[in-house]
Amino acid sequence: VTLPIIAASNIYGIQILIPFGHTKAFSASVVYSSIFYLVLVGGIWIFSRFTIYNIAYVTIATELLVSMLMYYYIKKKKIW
């Protein structure tokens, strides 16, 4: 499930944003997604629901957020 999402974020970030000189947008999407991941994992840890399935869901949600943010920046800056 995560492979197509990671592939999309790779295309959007590594192959589109960075070569066109939008490293700030790339970095912002990675930082925001990292904060999102830490908040969700912290919530899972606080509420004692720390299972492999919950971590997998959080990972998928985070990768989806990375891809969506990068796509947003590509459309906002009219690159593609």
PDB file of N, CA, C and O in Angstrom:
ATOM      1  N   VAL A   1       0.828  -1.193   0.000  1.00  0.00           N
ATOM      2  CA  VAL A   1       0.000   0.000   0.000  1.00  0.00           C
ATOM      3  C   VAL A   1       0.871   1.255   0.000  1.00  0.00           C
ATOM      4  O   VAL A   1       0.554   2.209  -0.677  1.00  0.00           O
ATOM      5  N   THR A   2       1.958   1.237   0.759  1.00  0.00           N
ATOM      6  CA  THR A   2       2.758   2.454   0.848  1.00  0.00           C
ATOM      7  C   THR A   2       3.658   2.661  -0.359  1.00  0.00           C
ATOM      8  O   THR A   2       4.071   3.791  -0.608  1.00  0.00           O
ATOM      9  N   LEU A   3       3.953   1.615  -1.098  1.00  0.00           N
ATOM     10  CA  LEU A   3       4.875   1.752  -2.224  1.00  0.00           C
ATOM     11  C   LEU A   3       4.410   2.759  -3.273  1.00  0.00           C
ATOM     12  O   LEU A   3       5.194   3.619  -3.682  1.00  0.00           O
ATOM     13  N   PRO A   4       3.149   2.719  -3.733  1.00  0.00           N
ATOM     14  CA  PRO A   4       2.716   3.738  -4.708  1.00  0.00           C
ATOM     15  C   PRO A   4       2.725   5.152  -4.118  1.00  0.00           C
ATOM     16  O   PRO A   4       3.022   6.114  -4.828  1.00  0.00           O
ATOM     17  N   ILE A   5       2.431   5.274  -2.836  1.00  0.00           N
ATOM     18  CA  ILE A   5       2.421   6.588  -2.204  1.00  0.00           C
ATOM     19  C   ILE A   5       3.847   7.129  -2.113  1.00  0.00           C
ATOM     20  O   ILE A   5       4.104   8.307  -2.402  1.00  0.00           O
ATOM     21  N   ILE A   6       4.791   6.272  -1.731  1.00  0.00           N
ATOM     22  CA  ILE A   6       6.193   6.685  -1.659  1.00  0.00           C
ATOM     23  C   ILE A   6       6.723   7.012  -3.055  1.00  0.00           C
ATOM     24  O   ILE A   6       7.482   7.968  -3.231  1.00  0.00           O
ATOM     25  N   ALA A   7       6.307   6.243  -4.043  1.00  0.00           N
ATOM     26  CA  ALA A   7       6.731   6.529  -5.418  1.00  0.00           C
ATOM     27  C   ALA A   7       6.225   7.896  -5.865  1.00  0.00           C
ATOM     28  O   ALA A   7       6.954   8.655  -6.512  1.00  0.00           O
ATOM     29  N   ALA A   8       4.977   8.221  -5.513  1.00  0.00           N
ATOM     30  CA  ALA A   8       4.430   9.534  -5.879  1.00  0.00           C
ATOM     31  C   ALA A   8       5.196  10.652  -5.186  1.00  0.00           C
ATOM     32  O   ALA A   8       5.531  11.667  -5.821  1.00  0.00           O
ATOM     33  N   SER A   9       5.505  10.495  -3.906  1.00  0.00           N
ATOM     34  CA  SER A   9       6.245  11.547  -3.218  1.00  0.00           C
ATOM     35  C   SER A   9       7.666  11.665  -3.762  1.00  0.00           C
ATOM     36  O   SER A   9       8.219  12.761  -3.806  1.00  0.00           O
ATOM     37  N   ASN A  10       8.245  10.571  -4.205  1.00  0.00           N
ATOM     38  CA  ASN A  10       9.562  10.622  -4.833  1.00  0.00           C
ATOM     39  C   ASN A  10       9.504  11.402  -6.138  1.00  0.00           C
ATOM     40  O   ASN A  10      10.356  12.257  -6.399  1.00  0.00           O
ATOM     41  N   ILE A  11       8.511  11.123  -6.950  1.00  0.00           N
ATOM     42  CA  ILE A  11       8.373  11.843  -8.220  1.00  0.00           C
ATOM     43  C   ILE A  11       8.124  13.321  -7.961  1.00  0.00           C
ATOM     44  O   ILE A  11       8.760  14.180  -8.569  1.00  0.00           O
ATOM     45  N   TYR A  12       7.210  13.625  -7.055  1.00  0.00           N
ATOM     46  CA  TYR A  12       6.886  15.026  -6.781  1.00  0.00           C
ATOM     47  C   TYR A  12       8.062  15.772  -6.167  1.00  0.00           C
ATOM     48  O   TYR A  12       8.345  16.908  -6.537  1.00  0.00           O
ATOM     49  N   GLY A  13       8.742  15.139  -5.232  1.00  0.00           N
ATOM     50  CA  GLY A  13       9.784  15.836  -4.491  1.00  0.00           C
ATOM     51  C   GLY A  13      11.140  15.803  -5.167  1.00  0.00           C
ATOM     52  O   GLY A  13      11.690  16.840  -5.534  1.00  0.00           O
ATOM     53  N   ILE A  14      11.672  14.600  -5.338  1.00  0.00           N
ATOM     54  CA  ILE A  14      13.036  14.440  -5.838  1.00  0.00           C
ATOM     55  C   ILE A  14      13.135  14.777  -7.327  1.00  0.00           C
ATOM     56  O   ILE A  14      14.111  15.351  -7.774  1.00  0.00           O
ATOM     57  N   GLN A  15      12.104  14.445  -8.090  1.00  0.00           N
ATOM     58  CA  GLN A  15      12.207  14.611  -9.533  1.00  0.00           C
ATOM     59  C   GLN A  15      11.538  15.869 -10.066  1.00  0.00           C
ATOM     60  O   GLN A  15      11.740  16.212 -11.241  1.00  0.00           O
ATOM     61  N   ILE A  16      10.735  16.552  -9.250  1.00  0.00           N
ATOM     62  CA  ILE A  16      10.086  17.775  -9.734  1.00  0.00           C
ATOM     63  C   ILE A  16      10.476  18.987  -8.888  1.00  0.00           C
ATOM     64  O   ILE A  16      10.989  19.971  -9.416  1.00  0.00           O
ATOM     65  N   LEU A  17      10.223  18.946  -7.583  1.00  0.00           N
ATOM     66  CA  LEU A  17      10.461  20.131  -6.757  1.00  0.00           C
ATOM     67  C   LEU A  17      11.939  20.516  -6.677  1.00  0.00           C
ATOM     68  O   LEU A  17      12.290  21.679  -6.900  1.00  0.00           O
ATOM     69  N   ILE A  18      12.794  19.582  -6.370  1.00  0.00           N
ATOM     70  CA  ILE A  18      14.214  19.904  -6.186  1.00  0.00           C
ATOM     71  C   ILE A  18      14.884  20.345  -7.491  1.00  0.00           C
ATOM     72  O   ILE A  18      15.567  21.366  -7.502  1.00  0.00           O
ATOM     73  N   PRO A  19      14.689  19.643  -8.609  1.00  0.00           N
ATOM     74  CA  PRO A  19      15.348  20.110  -9.838  1.00  0.00           C
ATOM     75  C   PRO A  19      14.883  21.497 -10.302  1.00  0.00           C
ATOM     76  O   PRO A  19      15.639  22.222 -10.939  1.00  0.00           O
ATOM     77  N   PHE A  20      13.652  21.871  -9.979  1.00  0.00           N
ATOM     78  CA  PHE A  20      13.161  23.187 -10.370  1.00  0.00           C
ATOM     79  C   PHE A  20      13.492  24.256  -9.331  1.00  0.00           C
ATOM     80  O   PHE A  20      13.025  25.386  -9.428  1.00  0.00           O
ATOM     81  N   GLY A  21      14.283  23.904  -8.333  1.00  0.00           N
ATOM     82  CA  GLY A  21      14.775  24.877  -7.375  1.00  0.00           C
ATOM     83  C   GLY A  21      13.845  25.211  -6.230  1.00  0.00           C
ATOM     84  O   GLY A  21      14.022  26.224  -5.563  1.00  0.00           O
ATOM     85  N   HIS A  22      12.876  24.365  -5.961  1.00  0.00           N
ATOM     86  CA  HIS A  22      11.917  24.607  -4.879  1.00  0.00           C
ATOM     87  C   HIS A  22      12.252  23.735  -3.665  1.00  0.00           C
ATOM     88  O   HIS A  22      11.427  22.968  -3.182  1.00  0.00           O
ATOM     89  N   THR A  23      13.466  23.892  -3.173  1.00  0.00           N
ATOM     90  CA  THR A  23      13.894  23.083  -2.037  1.00  0.00           C
ATOM     91  C   THR A  23      13.194  23.491  -0.747  1.00  0.00           C
ATOM     92  O   THR A  23      13.015  22.662   0.142  1.00  0.00           O
ATOM     93  N   LYS A  24      12.784  24.765  -0.655  1.00  0.00           N
ATOM     94  CA  LYS A  24      12.044  25.192   0.543  1.00  0.00           C
ATOM     95  C   LYS A  24      10.702  24.467   0.644  1.00  0.00           C
ATOM     96  O   LYS A  24      10.298  24.043   1.722  1.00  0.00           O
ATOM     97  N   ALA A  25      10.001  24.343  -0.461  1.00  0.00           N
ATOM     98  CA  ALA A  25       8.721  23.634  -0.466  1.00  0.00           C
ATOM     99  C   ALA A  25       8.929  22.163  -0.136  1.00  0.00           C
ATOM    100  O   ALA A  25       8.139  21.570   0.605  1.00  0.00           O
ATOM    101  N   PHE A  26       9.985  21.582  -0.681  1.00  0.00           N
ATOM    102  CA  PHE A  26      10.307  20.187  -0.394  1.00  0.00           C
ATOM    103  C   PHE A  26      10.586  20.003   1.102  1.00  0.00           C
ATOM    104  O   PHE A  26      10.033  19.109   1.736  1.00  0.00           O
ATOM    105  N   SER A  27      11.420  20.868   1.640  1.00  0.00           N
ATOM    106  CA  SER A  27      11.773  20.772   3.061  1.00  0.00           C
ATOM    107  C   SER A  27      10.563  21.019   3.954  1.00  0.00           C
ATOM    108  O   SER A  27      10.397  20.341   4.976  1.00  0.00           O
ATOM    109  N   ALA A  28       9.722  21.966   3.580  1.00  0.00           N
ATOM    110  CA  ALA A  28       8.531  22.255   4.382  1.00  0.00           C
ATOM    111  C   ALA A  28       7.606  21.047   4.435  1.00  0.00           C
ATOM    112  O   ALA A  28       7.081  20.709   5.504  1.00  0.00           O
ATOM    113  N   SER A  29       7.406  20.385   3.310  1.00  0.00           N
ATOM    114  CA  SER A  29       6.518  19.219   3.310  1.00  0.00           C
ATOM    115  C   SER A  29       7.094  18.089   4.158  1.00  0.00           C
ATOM    116  O   SER A  29       6.351  17.400   4.853  1.00  0.00           O
ATOM    117  N   VAL A  30       8.399  17.915   4.141  1.00  0.00           N
ATOM    118  CA  VAL A  30       9.019  16.872   4.957  1.00  0.00           C
ATOM    119  C   VAL A  30       8.933  17.225   6.446  1.00  0.00           C
ATOM    120  O   VAL A  30       8.614  16.368   7.280  1.00  0.00           O
ATOM    121  N   VAL A  31       9.176  18.490   6.790  1.00  0.00           N
ATOM    122  CA  VAL A  31       9.118  18.905   8.195  1.00  0.00           C
ATOM    123  C   VAL A  31       7.698  18.798   8.735  1.00  0.00           C
ATOM    124  O   VAL A  31       7.474  18.272   9.830  1.00  0.00           O
ATOM    125  N   TYR A  32       6.710  19.289   7.985  1.00  0.00           N
ATOM    126  CA  TYR A  32       5.320  19.208   8.443  1.00  0.00           C
ATOM    127  C   TYR A  32       4.879  17.755   8.617  1.00  0.00           C
ATOM    128  O   TYR A  32       4.179  17.420   9.569  1.00  0.00           O
ATOM    129  N   SER A  33       5.293  16.907   7.705  1.00  0.00           N
ATOM    130  CA  SER A  33       4.927  15.493   7.811  1.00  0.00           C
ATOM    131  C   SER A  33       5.616  14.828   8.996  1.00  0.00           C
ATOM    132  O   SER A  33       5.025  13.962   9.648  1.00  0.00           O
ATOM    133  N   SER A  34       6.839  15.221   9.290  1.00  0.00           N
ATOM    134  CA  SER A  34       7.541  14.667  10.447  1.00  0.00           C
ATOM    135  C   SER A  34       6.853  15.056  11.746  1.00  0.00           C
ATOM    136  O   SER A  34       6.699  14.226  12.652  1.00  0.00           O
ATOM    137  N   ILE A  35       6.431  16.304  11.832  1.00  0.00           N
ATOM    138  CA  ILE A  35       5.698  16.751  13.023  1.00  0.00           C
ATOM    139  C   ILE A  35       4.384  15.988  13.146  1.00  0.00           C
ATOM    140  O   ILE A  35       4.002  15.544  14.234  1.00  0.00           O
ATOM    141  N   PHE A  36       3.687  15.815  12.032  1.00  0.00           N
ATOM    142  CA  PHE A  36       2.443  15.053  12.007  1.00  0.00           C
ATOM    143  C   PHE A  36       2.672  13.628  12.512  1.00  0.00           C
ATOM    144  O   PHE A  36       1.914  13.124  13.351  1.00  0.00           O
ATOM    145  N   TYR A  37       3.749  12.995  12.048  1.00  0.00           N
ATOM    146  CA  TYR A  37       4.075  11.635  12.463  1.00  0.00           C
ATOM    147  C   TYR A  37       4.349  11.567  13.963  1.00  0.00           C
ATOM    148  O   TYR A  37       3.835  10.682  14.660  1.00  0.00           O
ATOM    149  N   LEU A  38       5.148  12.489  14.457  1.00  0.00           N
ATOM    150  CA  LEU A  38       5.481  12.475  15.877  1.00  0.00           C
ATOM    151  C   LEU A  38       4.260  12.710  16.758  1.00  0.00           C
ATOM    152  O   LEU A  38       4.122  12.085  17.817  1.00  0.00           O
ATOM    153  N   VAL A  39       3.368  13.585  16.327  1.00  0.00           N
ATOM    154  CA  VAL A  39       2.141  13.831  17.093  1.00  0.00           C
ATOM    155  C   VAL A  39       1.275  12.569  17.127  1.00  0.00           C
ATOM    156  O   VAL A  39       0.761  12.187  18.189  1.00  0.00           O
ATOM    157  N   LEU A  40       1.114  11.909  15.992  1.00  0.00           N
ATOM    158  CA  LEU A  40       0.286  10.697  15.959  1.00  0.00           C
ATOM    159  C   LEU A  40       0.911   9.559  16.769  1.00  0.00           C
ATOM    160  O   LEU A  40       0.202   8.877  17.521  1.00  0.00           O
ATOM    161  N   VAL A  41       2.205   9.370  16.633  1.00  0.00           N
ATOM    162  CA  VAL A  41       2.857   8.311  17.409  1.00  0.00           C
ATOM    163  C   VAL A  41       2.802   8.628  18.895  1.00  0.00           C
ATOM    164  O   VAL A  41       2.577   7.743  19.727  1.00  0.00           O
ATOM    165  N   GLY A  42       2.977   9.908  19.242  1.00  0.00           N
ATOM    166  CA  GLY A  42       2.852  10.300  20.648  1.00  0.00           C
ATOM    167  C   GLY A  42       1.459  10.037  21.184  1.00  0.00           C
ATOM    168  O   GLY A  42       1.297   9.564  22.316  1.00  0.00           O
ATOM    169  N   GLY A  43       0.447  10.318  20.379  1.00  0.00           N
ATOM    170  CA  GLY A  43      -0.926  10.033  20.790  1.00  0.00           C
ATOM    171  C   GLY A  43      -1.179   8.550  20.967  1.00  0.00           C
ATOM    172  O   GLY A  43      -1.833   8.128  21.929  1.00  0.00           O
ATOM    173  N   ILE A  44      -0.635   7.760  20.071  1.00  0.00           N
ATOM    174  CA  ILE A  44      -0.774   6.310  20.202  1.00  0.00           C
ATOM    175  C   ILE A  44      -0.078   5.823  21.468  1.00  0.00           C
ATOM    176  O   ILE A  44      -0.593   4.981  22.203  1.00  0.00           O
ATOM    177  N   TRP A  45       1.086   6.360  21.749  1.00  0.00           N
ATOM    178  CA  TRP A  45       1.848   5.953  22.920  1.00  0.00           C
ATOM    179  C   TRP A  45       1.144   6.367  24.213  1.00  0.00           C
ATOM    180  O   TRP A  45       1.071   5.595  25.165  1.00  0.00           O
ATOM    181  N   ILE A  46       0.592   7.584  24.234  1.00  0.00           N
ATOM    182  CA  ILE A  46      -0.101   8.070  25.435  1.00  0.00           C
ATOM    183  C   ILE A  46      -1.342   7.237  25.729  1.00  0.00           C
ATOM    184  O   ILE A  46      -1.637   6.914  26.878  1.00  0.00           O
ATOM    185  N   PHE A  47      -2.085   6.876  24.693  1.00  0.00           N
ATOM    186  CA  PHE A  47      -3.321   6.138  24.897  1.00  0.00           C
ATOM    187  C   PHE A  47      -3.123   4.628  24.893  1.00  0.00           C
ATOM    188  O   PHE A  47      -4.080   3.872  24.806  1.00  0.00           O
ATOM    189  N   SER A  48      -1.886   4.176  24.981  1.00  0.00           N
ATOM    190  CA  SER A  48      -1.539   2.751  25.112  1.00  0.00           C
ATOM    191  C   SER A  48      -2.117   1.890  24.001  1.00  0.00           C
ATOM    192  O   SER A  48      -2.580   0.775  24.236  1.00  0.00           O
ATOM    193  N   ARG A  49      -2.107   2.399  22.816  1.00  0.00           N
ATOM    194  CA  ARG A  49      -2.572   1.631  21.660  1.00  0.00           C
ATOM    195  C   ARG A  49      -1.406   1.354  20.710  1.00  0.00           C
ATOM    196  O   ARG A  49      -1.547   1.387  19.499  1.00  0.00           O
ATOM    197  N   PHE A  50      -0.261   1.091  21.270  1.00  0.00           N
ATOM    198  CA  PHE A  50       0.969   0.934  20.512  1.00  0.00           C
ATOM    199  C   PHE A  50       1.034  -0.475  19.933  1.00  0.00           C
ATOM    200  O   PHE A  50       1.563  -1.398  20.542  1.00  0.00           O
ATOM    201  N   THR A  51       0.482  -0.652  18.740  1.00  0.00           N
ATOM    202  CA  THR A  51       0.539  -1.938  18.051  1.00  0.00           C
ATOM    203  C   THR A  51       1.173  -1.729  16.686  1.00  0.00           C
ATOM    204  O   THR A  51       1.268  -0.611  16.189  1.00  0.00           O
ATOM    205  N   ILE A  52       1.578  -2.802  16.092  1.00  0.00           N
ATOM    206  CA  ILE A  52       2.198  -2.727  14.773  1.00  0.00           C
ATOM    207  C   ILE A  52       1.209  -2.209  13.727  1.00  0.00           C
ATOM    208  O   ILE A  52       1.583  -1.502  12.799  1.00  0.00           O
ATOM    209  N   TYR A  53      -0.058  -2.520  13.909  1.00  0.00           N
ATOM    210  CA  TYR A  53      -1.077  -2.065  12.961  1.00  0.00           C
ATOM    211  C   TYR A  53      -1.273  -0.556  13.051  1.00  0.00           C
ATOM    212  O   TYR A  53      -1.398   0.121  12.032  1.00  0.00           O
ATOM    213  N   ASN A  54      -1.311  -0.042  14.264  1.00  0.00           N
ATOM    214  CA  ASN A  54      -1.472   1.399  14.420  1.00  0.00           C
ATOM    215  C   ASN A  54      -0.282   2.166  13.866  1.00  0.00           C
ATOM    216  O   ASN A  54      -0.448   3.216  13.242  1.00  0.00           O
ATOM    217  N   ILE A  55       0.906   1.656  14.085  1.00  0.00           N
ATOM    218  CA  ILE A  55       2.098   2.306  13.531  1.00  0.00           C
ATOM    219  C   ILE A  55       2.077   2.234  12.006  1.00  0.00           C
ATOM    220  O   ILE A  55       2.470   3.186  11.318  1.00  0.00           O
ATOM    221  N   ALA A  56       1.596   1.129  11.458  1.00  0.00           N
ATOM    222  CA  ALA A  56       1.480   1.018  10.002  1.00  0.00           C
ATOM    223  C   ALA A  56       0.486   2.038   9.457  1.00  0.00           C
ATOM    224  O   ALA A  56       0.746   2.674   8.426  1.00  0.00           O
ATOM    225  N   TYR A  57      -0.648   2.222  10.131  1.00  0.00           N
ATOM    226  CA  TYR A  57      -1.630   3.222   9.699  1.00  0.00           C
ATOM    227  C   TYR A  57      -1.051   4.634   9.765  1.00  0.00           C
ATOM    228  O   TYR A  57      -1.273   5.448   8.872  1.00  0.00           O
ATOM    229  N   VAL A  58      -0.295   4.904  10.815  1.00  0.00           N
ATOM    230  CA  VAL A  58       0.323   6.220  10.956  1.00  0.00           C
ATOM    231  C   VAL A  58       1.354   6.441   9.842  1.00  0.00           C
ATOM    232  O   VAL A  58       1.433   7.528   9.273  1.00  0.00           O
ATOM    233  N   THR A  59       2.109   5.417   9.513  1.00  0.00           N
ATOM    234  CA  THR A  59       3.095   5.521   8.447  1.00  0.00           C
ATOM    235  C   THR A  59       2.430   5.791   7.106  1.00  0.00           C
ATOM    236  O   THR A  59       2.881   6.647   6.336  1.00  0.00           O
ATOM    237  N   ILE A  60       1.347   5.089   6.831  1.00  0.00           N
ATOM    238  CA  ILE A  60       0.615   5.306   5.581  1.00  0.00           C
ATOM    239  C   ILE A  60       0.036   6.710   5.540  1.00  0.00           C
ATOM    240  O   ILE A  60       0.135   7.408   4.522  1.00  0.00           O
ATOM    241  N   ALA A  61      -0.541   7.158   6.644  1.00  0.00           N
ATOM    242  CA  ALA A  61      -1.105   8.513   6.695  1.00  0.00           C
ATOM    243  C   ALA A  61      -0.024   9.564   6.502  1.00  0.00           C
ATOM    244  O   ALA A  61      -0.228  10.570   5.803  1.00  0.00           O
ATOM    245  N   THR A  62       1.136   9.345   7.082  1.00  0.00           N
ATOM    246  CA  THR A  62       2.234  10.302   6.947  1.00  0.00           C
ATOM    247  C   THR A  62       2.749  10.352   5.514  1.00  0.00           C
ATOM    248  O   THR A  62       2.984  11.433   4.966  1.00  0.00           O
ATOM    249  N   GLU A  63       2.929   9.211   4.897  1.00  0.00           N
ATOM    250  CA  GLU A  63       3.382   9.190   3.507  1.00  0.00           C
ATOM    251  C   GLU A  63       2.352   9.831   2.584  1.00  0.00           C
ATOM    252  O   GLU A  63       2.705  10.514   1.620  1.00  0.00           O
ATOM    253  N   LEU A  64       1.088   9.616   2.879  1.00  0.00           N
ATOM    254  CA  LEU A  64       0.040  10.255   2.097  1.00  0.00           C
ATOM    255  C   LEU A  64       0.090  11.773   2.267  1.00  0.00           C
ATOM    256  O   LEU A  64      -0.062  12.523   1.287  1.00  0.00           O
ATOM    257  N   LEU A  65       0.339  12.234   3.475  1.00  0.00           N
ATOM    258  CA  LEU A  65       0.460  13.670   3.720  1.00  0.00           C
ATOM    259  C   LEU A  65       1.658  14.248   2.977  1.00  0.00           C
ATOM    260  O   LEU A  65       1.559  15.330   2.389  1.00  0.00           O
ATOM    261  N   VAL A  66       2.776  13.540   2.967  1.00  0.00           N
ATOM    262  CA  VAL A  66       3.960  14.006   2.226  1.00  0.00           C
ATOM    263  C   VAL A  66       3.610  14.185   0.755  1.00  0.00           C
ATOM    264  O   VAL A  66       3.890  15.229   0.154  1.00  0.00           O
ATOM    265  N   SER A  67       2.981  13.184   0.174  1.00  0.00           N
ATOM    266  CA  SER A  67       2.625  13.254  -1.249  1.00  0.00           C
ATOM    267  C   SER A  67       1.638  14.379  -1.527  1.00  0.00           C
ATOM    268  O   SER A  67       1.784  15.106  -2.514  1.00  0.00           O
ATOM    269  N   MET A  68       0.653  14.532  -0.661  1.00  0.00           N
ATOM    270  CA  MET A  68      -0.348  15.581  -0.882  1.00  0.00           C
ATOM    271  C   MET A  68       0.263  16.973  -0.735  1.00  0.00           C
ATOM    272  O   MET A  68      -0.064  17.878  -1.519  1.00  0.00           O
ATOM    273  N   LEU A  69       1.142  17.170   0.236  1.00  0.00           N
ATOM    274  CA  LEU A  69       1.783  18.468   0.400  1.00  0.00           C
ATOM    275  C   LEU A  69       2.684  18.800  -0.790  1.00  0.00           C
ATOM    276  O   LEU A  69       2.683  19.936  -1.284  1.00  0.00           O
ATOM    277  N   MET A  70       3.430  17.828  -1.260  1.00  0.00           N
ATOM    278  CA  MET A  70       4.290  18.070  -2.411  1.00  0.00           C
ATOM    279  C   MET A  70       3.462  18.367  -3.658  1.00  0.00           C
ATOM    280  O   MET A  70       3.799  19.261  -4.435  1.00  0.00           O
ATOM    281  N   TYR A  71       2.372  17.649  -3.848  1.00  0.00           N
ATOM    282  CA  TYR A  71       1.483  17.914  -4.974  1.00  0.00           C
ATOM    283  C   TYR A  71       0.880  19.317  -4.859  1.00  0.00           C
ATOM    284  O   TYR A  71       0.787  20.044  -5.846  1.00  0.00           O
ATOM    285  N   TYR A  72       0.512  19.711  -3.640  1.00  0.00           N
ATOM    286  CA  TYR A  72      -0.026  21.050  -3.415  1.00  0.00           C
ATOM    287  C   TYR A  72       0.991  22.123  -3.802  1.00  0.00           C
ATOM    288  O   TYR A  72       0.663  23.092  -4.481  1.00  0.00           O
ATOM    289  N   TYR A  73       2.234  21.942  -3.379  1.00  0.00           N
ATOM    290  CA  TYR A  73       3.269  22.928  -3.710  1.00  0.00           C
ATOM    291  C   TYR A  73       3.543  22.965  -5.211  1.00  0.00           C
ATOM    292  O   TYR A  73       3.797  24.026  -5.774  1.00  0.00           O
ATOM    293  N   ILE A  74       3.491  21.810  -5.875  1.00  0.00           N
ATOM    294  CA  ILE A  74       3.682  21.784  -7.327  1.00  0.00           C
ATOM    295  C   ILE A  74       2.583  22.555  -8.032  1.00  0.00           C
ATOM    296  O   ILE A  74       2.848  23.353  -8.937  1.00  0.00           O
ATOM    297  N   LYS A  75       1.344  22.356  -7.609  1.00  0.00           N
ATOM    298  CA  LYS A  75       0.226  23.080  -8.224  1.00  0.00           C
ATOM    299  C   LYS A  75       0.243  24.565  -7.858  1.00  0.00           C
ATOM    300  O   LYS A  75      -0.068  25.408  -8.683  1.00  0.00           O
ATOM    301  N   LYS A  76       0.611  24.873  -6.620  1.00  0.00           N
ATOM    302  CA  LYS A  76       0.642  26.268  -6.170  1.00  0.00           C
ATOM    303  C   LYS A  76       1.683  27.076  -6.926  1.00  0.00           C
ATOM    304  O   LYS A  76       1.444  28.207  -7.304  1.00  0.00           O
ATOM    305  N   LYS A  77       2.826  26.467  -7.198  1.00  0.00           N
ATOM    306  CA  LYS A  77       3.897  27.164  -7.888  1.00  0.00           C
ATOM    307  C   LYS A  77       3.817  26.987  -9.409  1.00  0.00           C
ATOM    308  O   LYS A  77       4.712  27.425 -10.127  1.00  0.00           O
ATOM    309  N   LYS A  78       2.769  26.325  -9.868  1.00  0.00           N
ATOM    310  CA  LYS A  78       2.495  26.126 -11.300  1.00  0.00           C
ATOM    311  C   LYS A  78       3.680  25.491 -12.047  1.00  0.00           C
ATOM    312  O   LYS A  78       4.077  25.936 -13.115  1.00  0.00           O
ATOM    313  N   ILE A  79       4.220  24.458 -11.427  1.00  0.00           N
ATOM    314  CA  ILE A  79       5.327  23.734 -12.053  1.00  0.00           C
ATOM    315  C   ILE A  79       4.798  22.710 -13.048  1.00  0.00           C
ATOM    316  O   ILE A  79       5.354  22.502 -14.119  1.00  0.00           O
ATOM    317  N   TRP A  80       3.687  22.066 -12.692  1.00  0.00           N
ATOM    318  CA  TRP A  80       3.182  20.965 -13.523  1.00  0.00           C
ATOM    319  C   TRP A  80       1.701  21.066 -13.648  1.00  0.00           C
ATOM    320  O   TRP A  80       0.959  21.305 -12.795  1.00  0.00           O
TER     321      TRP A  80
END
